[in-house]
Short mmCIF file of C-alpha atoms in Angstrom, two decimals:
data_model
loop_
_atom_site.label_atom_id
_atom_site.label_comp_id
_atom_site.label_asym_id
_atom_site.label_seq_id
_atom_site.Cartn_x
_atom_site.Cartn_y
_atom_site.Cartn_z
CA UNK K 151 30.56 -35.11 16.33
CA UNK K 152 27.90 -32.79 17.73
CA UNK K 153 25.32 -31.45 15.30
CA UNK K 154 22.28 -29.26 15.55
CA UNK K 155 19.00 -30.99 14.77
CA UNK K 156 18.76 -29.17 11.41
CA UNK K 157 22.13 -30.61 10.32
CA UNK K 158 21.27 -34.28 10.83
CA UNK K 159 20.54 -36.23 7.65
CA UNK K 160 19.31 -39.68 6.68
CA UNK K 161 22.16 -42.19 6.91
CA UNK K 162 23.93 -40.57 9.87
CA UNK K 163 24.71 -42.91 12.81
CA UNK K 164 23.81 -41.91 16.39
CA UNK K 165 26.80 -42.07 18.77
CA UNK K 166 24.97 -41.46 22.07
CA UNK K 167 21.45 -42.29 23.29
CA UNK K 168 18.92 -39.47 23.02
CA UNK K 169 17.10 -39.62 26.33
CA UNK K 170 13.46 -38.97 27.10
CA UNK K 171 12.41 -38.38 30.71
CA UNK K 172 12.73 -42.04 31.71
CA UNK K 173 14.07 -43.98 28.71
CA UNK K 174 15.89 -43.42 25.38
CA UNK K 175 13.91 -41.88 22.53
CA UNK K 176 16.54 -43.13 20.04
CA UNK K 177 19.31 -45.55 21.03
CA UNK K 178 23.02 -45.41 20.28
CA UNK K 179 23.96 -46.98 16.93
CA UNK K 180 20.67 -46.13 15.21
CA UNK K 181 20.99 -45.19 11.55
CA UNK K 182 18.84 -42.12 10.97
CA UNK K 183 15.81 -42.50 8.76
CA UNK K 184 12.98 -40.04 8.12
CA UNK K 185 11.04 -41.32 11.15
CA UNK K 186 14.02 -40.56 13.43
CA UNK K 187 14.30 -37.02 12.06
CA UNK K 188 10.60 -36.63 12.84
CA UNK K 189 11.24 -37.75 16.44
CA UNK K 190 13.96 -35.08 16.82
CA UNK K 191 11.52 -32.41 15.68
CA UNK K 192 8.56 -33.72 17.68
CA UNK K 193 10.50 -33.90 20.95
CA UNK K 194 12.32 -30.59 20.32
CA UNK K 195 15.79 -32.19 20.52
CA UNK K 196 18.21 -29.37 19.76
CA UNK K 197 21.55 -31.22 19.53
CA UNK K 198 22.73 -34.79 18.87
CA UNK K 199 26.07 -36.61 18.77
CA UNK K 200 26.75 -38.72 15.66
CA UNK K 201 29.61 -40.77 14.25
CA UNK K 202 32.05 -39.06 11.88
CA UNK K 203 30.98 -41.24 8.96
CA UNK K 204 27.65 -42.17 7.42
CA UNK K 205 26.22 -45.68 7.16
CA UNK K 206 27.96 -46.12 3.76
CA UNK K 207 31.34 -45.11 5.23
CA UNK K 208 31.54 -41.70 3.61
CA UNK K 209 32.69 -38.81 5.85
CA UNK K 210 30.23 -36.28 7.21
CA UNK K 211 30.64 -32.65 6.22
CA UNK K 212 27.94 -30.75 8.13
CA UNK K 213 26.36 -27.77 6.44
CA UNK K 214 27.28 -24.50 8.17
CA UNK K 215 23.74 -23.15 7.99
CA UNK K 216 22.54 -20.41 10.30
CA UNK K 217 20.54 -21.65 13.29
CA UNK K 218 16.83 -20.90 13.12
CA UNK K 219 15.50 -17.71 14.73
CA UNK K 220 13.31 -17.82 17.82
CA UNK K 221 10.24 -17.00 15.74
CA UNK K 222 11.06 -19.82 13.31
CA UNK K 223 11.53 -22.26 16.21
CA UNK K 224 8.19 -21.26 17.78
CA UNK K 225 6.37 -21.59 14.44
CA UNK K 226 7.96 -25.00 13.81
CA UNK K 227 7.06 -26.23 17.31
CA UNK K 228 3.42 -25.14 16.97
CA UNK K 229 3.15 -26.86 13.58
CA UNK K 230 4.65 -30.05 15.00
CA UNK K 231 2.29 -30.10 17.96
CA UNK K 232 -0.66 -29.61 15.63
CA UNK K 233 0.63 -32.47 13.51
CA UNK K 234 1.00 -34.64 16.64
CA UNK K 235 -2.75 -34.44 17.16
CA UNK K 236 -3.23 -36.24 13.88
CA UNK K 237 -0.52 -38.88 14.35
CA UNK K 238 -1.48 -41.99 16.36
CA UNK K 239 0.59 -42.19 19.55
CA UNK K 240 0.25 -43.69 22.99
CA UNK K 241 -0.80 -41.52 25.91
CA UNK K 242 2.58 -42.07 27.56
CA UNK K 243 4.38 -40.78 24.45
CA UNK K 244 2.20 -37.68 24.39
CA UNK K 245 2.77 -37.18 28.09
CA UNK K 246 6.55 -37.54 27.67
CA UNK K 247 6.52 -34.95 24.88
CA UNK K 248 4.60 -32.52 27.09
CA UNK K 249 7.05 -32.98 29.99
CA UNK K 250 10.02 -32.35 27.71
CA UNK K 251 8.35 -29.28 26.24
CA UNK K 252 7.46 -27.73 29.61
CA UNK K 253 11.02 -28.36 30.82
CA UNK K 254 12.25 -26.32 27.87
CA UNK K 255 9.75 -23.54 28.59
CA UNK K 256 10.73 -23.49 32.28
CA UNK K 257 14.42 -23.08 31.43
CA UNK K 258 13.53 -20.05 29.28
CA UNK K 259 11.52 -18.55 32.18
CA UNK K 260 14.54 -18.97 34.43
CA UNK K 261 16.49 -16.94 31.89
CA UNK K 262 13.93 -14.16 32.11
CA UNK K 263 11.92 -14.92 28.96
CA UNK K 264 8.16 -14.19 29.07
CA UNK K 265 5.59 -16.99 28.99
CA UNK K 266 4.64 -18.01 25.45
CA UNK K 267 1.01 -18.87 26.09
CA UNK K 268 0.50 -20.38 22.64
CA UNK K 269 3.42 -22.78 23.17
CA UNK K 270 2.07 -23.91 26.57
CA UNK K 271 -1.42 -24.33 25.18
CA UNK K 272 -0.15 -26.36 22.24
CA UNK K 273 1.87 -28.74 24.39
CA UNK K 274 -1.27 -29.49 26.42
CA UNK K 275 -3.58 -30.21 23.48
CA UNK K 276 -2.41 -33.81 22.80
CA UNK K 277 -2.98 -35.04 26.37
CA UNK K 278 -6.17 -33.05 26.95
CA UNK K 279 -7.98 -34.48 23.96
CA UNK K 280 -11.34 -35.75 25.18
CA UNK K 281 -10.53 -39.39 24.38
CA UNK K 282 -7.35 -39.24 26.50
CA UNK K 283 -9.01 -37.90 29.68
CA UNK K 284 -9.71 -41.30 31.25
CA UNK K 285 -9.65 -42.85 34.72
CA UNK K 286 -6.98 -45.32 33.61
CA UNK K 287 -4.59 -42.51 32.76
CA UNK K 288 -5.28 -40.80 36.09
CA UNK K 289 -4.18 -44.03 37.81
CA UNK K 290 -1.06 -44.36 35.63
CA UNK K 291 0.24 -40.79 35.81
CA UNK K 292 1.95 -40.89 39.25
CA UNK K 293 4.08 -43.84 38.08
CA UNK K 294 5.59 -41.74 35.26
CA UNK K 295 7.27 -39.16 37.51
CA UNK K 296 11.00 -39.26 38.16
CA UNK K 297 12.79 -37.77 41.14
CA UNK K 298 15.09 -35.65 38.97
CA UNK K 299 12.38 -34.17 36.74
CA UNK K 300 9.57 -34.10 39.29
CA UNK K 301 8.83 -30.38 38.85
CA UNK K 302 8.12 -30.77 35.13
CA UNK K 303 6.14 -33.98 35.58
CA UNK K 304 4.14 -32.27 38.31
CA UNK K 305 2.95 -29.46 36.06
CA UNK K 306 1.84 -31.75 33.25
CA UNK K 307 0.32 -34.35 35.58
CA UNK K 308 -1.64 -31.75 37.55
CA UNK K 309 -2.98 -30.25 34.33
CA UNK K 310 -4.22 -33.68 33.26
CA UNK K 311 -5.71 -34.63 36.64
CA UNK K 312 -7.45 -31.25 36.85
CA UNK K 313 -8.89 -31.69 33.36
CA UNK K 314 -10.18 -35.13 34.34
CA UNK K 315 -11.84 -33.79 37.51
CA UNK K 316 -13.37 -30.88 35.57
CA UNK K 317 -14.71 -33.31 32.99
CA UNK K 318 -16.30 -35.46 35.70
CA UNK K 319 -17.88 -32.32 37.16
CA UNK K 320 -19.38 -31.62 33.72
CA UNK K 321 -17.40 -28.48 32.96
CA UNK K 322 -17.67 -27.16 29.42
CA UNK K 323 -14.84 -28.16 27.06
CA UNK K 324 -13.37 -24.64 27.09
CA UNK K 325 -13.33 -24.58 30.88
CA UNK K 326 -11.59 -27.96 31.01
CA UNK K 327 -8.76 -26.48 28.95
CA UNK K 328 -8.72 -23.37 31.17
CA UNK K 329 -8.33 -25.47 34.33
CA UNK K 330 -5.49 -27.38 32.65
CA UNK K 331 -3.75 -24.13 31.69
CA UNK K 332 -4.08 -22.77 35.22
CA UNK K 333 -2.61 -25.99 36.64
CA UNK K 334 0.40 -26.18 34.36
CA UNK K 335 1.22 -22.49 34.94
CA UNK K 336 0.54 -22.53 38.68
CA UNK K 337 4.19 -23.29 39.46
CA UNK K 338 5.78 -21.14 36.73
CA UNK K 339 6.89 -18.78 39.53
CA UNK K 340 9.25 -21.53 40.72
CA UNK K 341 11.51 -20.23 37.93
CA UNK K 342 12.08 -17.11 40.04
CA UNK K 343 13.25 -19.03 43.12
CA UNK K 344 16.86 -19.73 44.00
CA UNK K 345 18.01 -22.87 42.21
CA UNK K 346 19.19 -24.52 45.43
CA UNK K 347 15.61 -24.55 46.74
CA UNK K 348 14.46 -26.53 43.71
CA UNK K 349 17.33 -29.00 44.05
CA UNK K 350 17.33 -29.43 47.84
CA UNK K 351 16.77 -33.01 49.02
CA UNK K 352 16.11 -32.38 52.70
CA UNK K 353 13.30 -30.51 54.42
CA UNK K 354 13.16 -26.72 54.18
CA UNK K 355 14.06 -24.48 57.10
CA UNK K 356 11.62 -21.72 58.05
CA UNK K 357 13.24 -19.10 55.80
CA UNK K 358 13.27 -21.47 52.84
CA UNK K 359 9.69 -22.52 53.50
CA UNK K 360 8.55 -18.90 53.48
CA UNK K 361 10.37 -18.28 50.21
CA UNK K 362 8.81 -21.37 48.64
CA UNK K 363 5.40 -20.10 49.67
CA UNK K 364 5.95 -17.01 47.56
CA UNK K 365 5.79 -19.00 44.33
CA UNK K 366 2.02 -18.51 43.76
CA UNK K 367 2.62 -14.74 43.91
CA UNK K 368 5.56 -15.00 41.51
CA UNK K 369 3.47 -17.16 39.18
CA UNK K 370 0.64 -14.63 39.24
CA UNK K 371 3.01 -11.76 38.42
CA UNK K 372 4.30 -13.69 35.40
CA UNK K 373 0.79 -14.03 33.92
CA UNK K 374 -0.81 -10.85 35.29
CA UNK K 375 -0.29 -8.73 32.17
CA UNK K 376 -0.90 -11.49 29.59
CA UNK K 377 -4.04 -10.64 27.63
CA UNK K 378 -4.31 -14.20 26.30
CA UNK K 379 -4.77 -15.61 29.82
CA UNK K 380 -8.26 -15.28 31.34
CA UNK K 381 -8.88 -13.68 34.72
CA UNK K 382 -10.19 -17.02 36.02
CA UNK K 383 -6.88 -18.69 35.18
CA UNK K 384 -4.89 -15.86 36.77
CA UNK K 385 -6.88 -16.01 40.02
CA UNK K 386 -6.63 -19.82 40.14
CA UNK K 387 -2.85 -19.61 39.74
CA UNK K 388 -2.63 -17.16 42.65
CA UNK K 389 -4.98 -19.19 44.88
CA UNK K 390 -3.96 -22.78 44.18
CA UNK K 391 -2.43 -23.20 47.67
CA UNK K 392 -5.32 -21.54 49.51
CA UNK K 393 -7.46 -23.86 51.65
CA UNK K 394 -11.18 -23.77 52.42
CA UNK K 395 -10.56 -23.48 56.19
CA UNK K 396 -8.20 -20.53 55.70
CA UNK K 397 -5.01 -22.46 56.48
CA UNK K 398 -3.45 -21.98 53.03
CA UNK K 399 -1.23 -19.31 51.48
CA UNK K 400 -0.35 -16.69 50.32
CA UNK K 401 -3.34 -14.79 51.78
CA UNK K 402 -5.22 -17.29 53.94
CA UNK K 403 -8.39 -16.98 51.87
CA UNK K 404 -11.25 -19.32 52.73
CA UNK K 405 -14.47 -20.87 51.45
CA UNK K 406 -16.36 -19.00 48.75
CA UNK K 407 -13.47 -16.55 48.20
CA UNK K 408 -11.42 -19.31 46.55
CA UNK K 409 -12.02 -19.78 42.82
CA UNK K 410 -13.47 -23.16 41.82
CA UNK K 411 -10.52 -23.75 39.46
CA UNK K 412 -8.13 -23.23 42.38
CA UNK K 413 -10.04 -25.77 44.50
CA UNK K 414 -9.51 -28.39 41.79
CA UNK K 415 -5.82 -27.56 41.40
CA UNK K 416 -5.34 -27.75 45.18
CA UNK K 417 -6.56 -31.35 45.28
CA UNK K 418 -4.68 -32.43 42.14
CA UNK K 419 -1.50 -30.75 43.40
CA UNK K 420 -1.36 -32.54 46.76
CA UNK K 421 -2.55 -35.86 45.30
CA UNK K 422 0.19 -35.95 42.64
CA UNK K 423 2.84 -34.63 45.04
CA UNK K 424 2.16 -37.34 47.62
CA UNK K 425 1.85 -40.20 45.11
CA UNK K 426 5.11 -39.34 43.30
CA UNK K 427 8.74 -40.12 44.10
CA UNK K 428 10.39 -36.86 45.19
CA UNK K 429 13.81 -35.81 46.50
CA UNK K 430 12.58 -35.58 50.08
CA UNK K 431 9.64 -37.99 50.03
CA UNK K 432 8.94 -41.54 48.93
CA UNK K 433 5.98 -42.32 46.72
CA UNK K 434 2.85 -43.13 48.75
CA UNK K 435 -0.15 -45.29 47.93
CA UNK K 436 -2.86 -43.27 46.09
CA UNK K 437 -5.42 -44.92 48.38
CA UNK K 438 -3.60 -43.90 51.56
CA UNK K 439 -3.16 -40.37 50.20
CA UNK K 440 -6.85 -39.88 49.47
CA UNK K 441 -7.81 -41.28 52.86
CA UNK K 442 -5.52 -38.70 54.47
CA UNK K 443 -6.94 -35.89 52.33
CA UNK K 444 -10.49 -36.94 53.13
CA UNK K 445 -10.07 -37.51 56.86
CA UNK K 446 -6.88 -36.11 58.40
CA UNK K 447 -7.00 -32.96 56.26
CA UNK K 448 -10.77 -32.63 56.43
CA UNK K 449 -11.92 -29.05 55.96
CA UNK K 450 -9.02 -27.99 53.75
CA UNK K 451 -10.31 -29.27 50.40
CA UNK K 452 -13.55 -29.28 48.43
CA UNK K 453 -15.08 -32.70 49.18
CA UNK K 454 -16.89 -32.81 45.84
CA UNK K 455 -13.50 -32.59 44.11
CA UNK K 456 -11.90 -35.13 46.48
CA UNK K 457 -14.78 -37.57 45.92
CA UNK K 458 -14.23 -37.48 42.14
CA UNK K 459 -10.68 -38.78 42.65
CA UNK K 460 -11.80 -41.21 45.34
CA UNK K 461 -14.40 -42.78 43.04
CA UNK K 462 -11.87 -42.90 40.24
CA UNK K 463 -9.13 -44.80 42.07
CA UNK K 464 -11.74 -47.00 43.76
CA UNK K 465 -13.24 -48.07 40.45
CA UNK K 466 -12.14 -51.66 41.00
CA UNK K 467 -14.71 -54.39 41.58
CA UNK K 468 -15.04 -57.75 43.30
CA UNK K 469 -12.53 -60.03 41.59
CA UNK K 470 -9.97 -57.27 40.87
CA UNK K 471 -6.34 -58.26 41.50
CA UNK K 472 -4.41 -55.85 43.73
CA UNK K 473 -0.96 -55.38 45.23
CA UNK K 474 -0.73 -54.11 48.80
CA UNK K 475 1.80 -51.68 50.24
CA UNK K 476 3.54 -54.55 52.07
CA UNK K 477 4.15 -56.34 48.75
CA UNK K 478 1.49 -59.03 49.13
CA UNK K 479 -1.00 -59.66 46.34
CA UNK K 480 -4.58 -60.73 46.43
CA UNK K 481 -8.11 -60.53 45.07
CA UNK K 482 -10.89 -58.24 46.24
CA UNK K 483 -13.81 -60.24 47.64
CA UNK K 484 -15.95 -57.52 49.25
CA UNK K 485 -16.25 -53.72 48.97
CA UNK K 486 -17.72 -51.56 51.72
CA UNK K 487 -19.44 -48.58 50.07
CA UNK K 488 -18.74 -46.48 53.16
CA UNK K 489 -15.01 -47.25 53.00
CA UNK K 490 -14.27 -48.08 49.34
CA UNK K 491 -10.47 -47.78 49.53
CA UNK K 492 -10.34 -50.48 52.25
CA UNK K 493 -12.02 -53.60 50.79
CA UNK K 494 -11.65 -57.19 51.99
CA UNK K 495 -8.85 -59.00 50.15
CA UNK K 496 -8.14 -62.74 49.76
CA UNK K 497 -4.35 -63.12 49.83
CA UNK K 498 -2.73 -64.95 46.93
CA UNK K 499 -0.35 -67.12 48.94
CA UNK K 500 -2.32 -68.08 52.04
CA UNK K 501 -5.94 -67.69 50.85
CA UNK K 502 -6.46 -65.72 54.07
CA UNK K 503 -9.14 -63.03 53.82
CA UNK K 504 -8.13 -59.74 55.46
CA UNK K 505 -10.30 -56.64 55.96
CA UNK K 506 -7.98 -53.72 55.10
CA UNK K 507 -10.14 -51.44 57.25
CA UNK K 508 -8.84 -53.30 60.30
CA UNK K 509 -5.20 -53.71 59.25
CA UNK K 510 -3.27 -50.63 60.30
CA UNK K 511 -0.72 -49.21 57.85
CA UNK K 512 -1.58 -51.51 54.93
CA UNK K 513 -3.24 -50.07 51.83
CA UNK K 514 -3.75 -50.98 48.20
CA UNK K 515 -0.64 -49.88 46.32
CA UNK K 516 -2.04 -50.49 42.85
CA UNK K 517 -4.68 -52.40 40.93
CA UNK K 518 -3.07 -55.10 38.76
CA UNK K 519 -6.23 -56.06 36.87
CA UNK K 520 -9.82 -54.86 37.08
#
């Protein structure tokens, strides 16, 4: 029996798993208690499938109440997000909630609905709390993304990475939130693209590539008239694919003409994209990605911004346990300050010490322990 969230009561039995982005929020066979009803509200689950009888065997007769209005839904969601700030939860749970919420917002944009700035701002608050903006979470975030929901993960992850970079650059608290807002809305214009472009697994042809490159313009148009969005955020949204050497799009702006928020988003965007599993690209080592950004793509990105991420992912020390891209594990025995992502590693199995700077194609995949 399918029921709206408002119709579910304590004692009902769940017939099908309620899925989060990567794992069930509530599993099949669970008997609903107050905490489960709270999960439905917190994760904005609209509909569930339950057994026809309650835990005590009595039949279910759902109340034929009117569904809530859009205004009532928005008010309830804002209240729940505010409450979430006060309820202890892991960072991953807060991140999952934000991904689910932005997915819901994106679907409404595809239907032609305007951006509800307050809803977007509220979904960001839990993960952009000062205590959550840590290097550890920057390292973890690429591992959360899924191929199917990459677009929604990308928006939330970029917002977080941008907030972290801004914090390290000593931006004021209000500006940190502004950078996060610009990042999460930078791809809102994707909602105006043909669905097949978003779902395509192969590489884009020239026509498709040109259409994809229109998304910053579409995103800007969606926020242009919103009085609750600052001009800095609007410009950053429009410019987030511009590059310092003029090789970006949509206008080929360069250097000082690119807003500082957009320079941060540009780095976060490519870093998360390349370190995540996508339909047309395998996940790459964060260390290999930053080396490419710093050297092969030199001149495109703000080096001060790149160096913040480089220092963050290279925050291991002698004695740290690492896994390499070829699957081998080992312990760091020496770090070259001039080439911090390529330390010397003593292999676990053979005790051989290898200098990663001299081993082509092998990078650190992840740090197991610091």
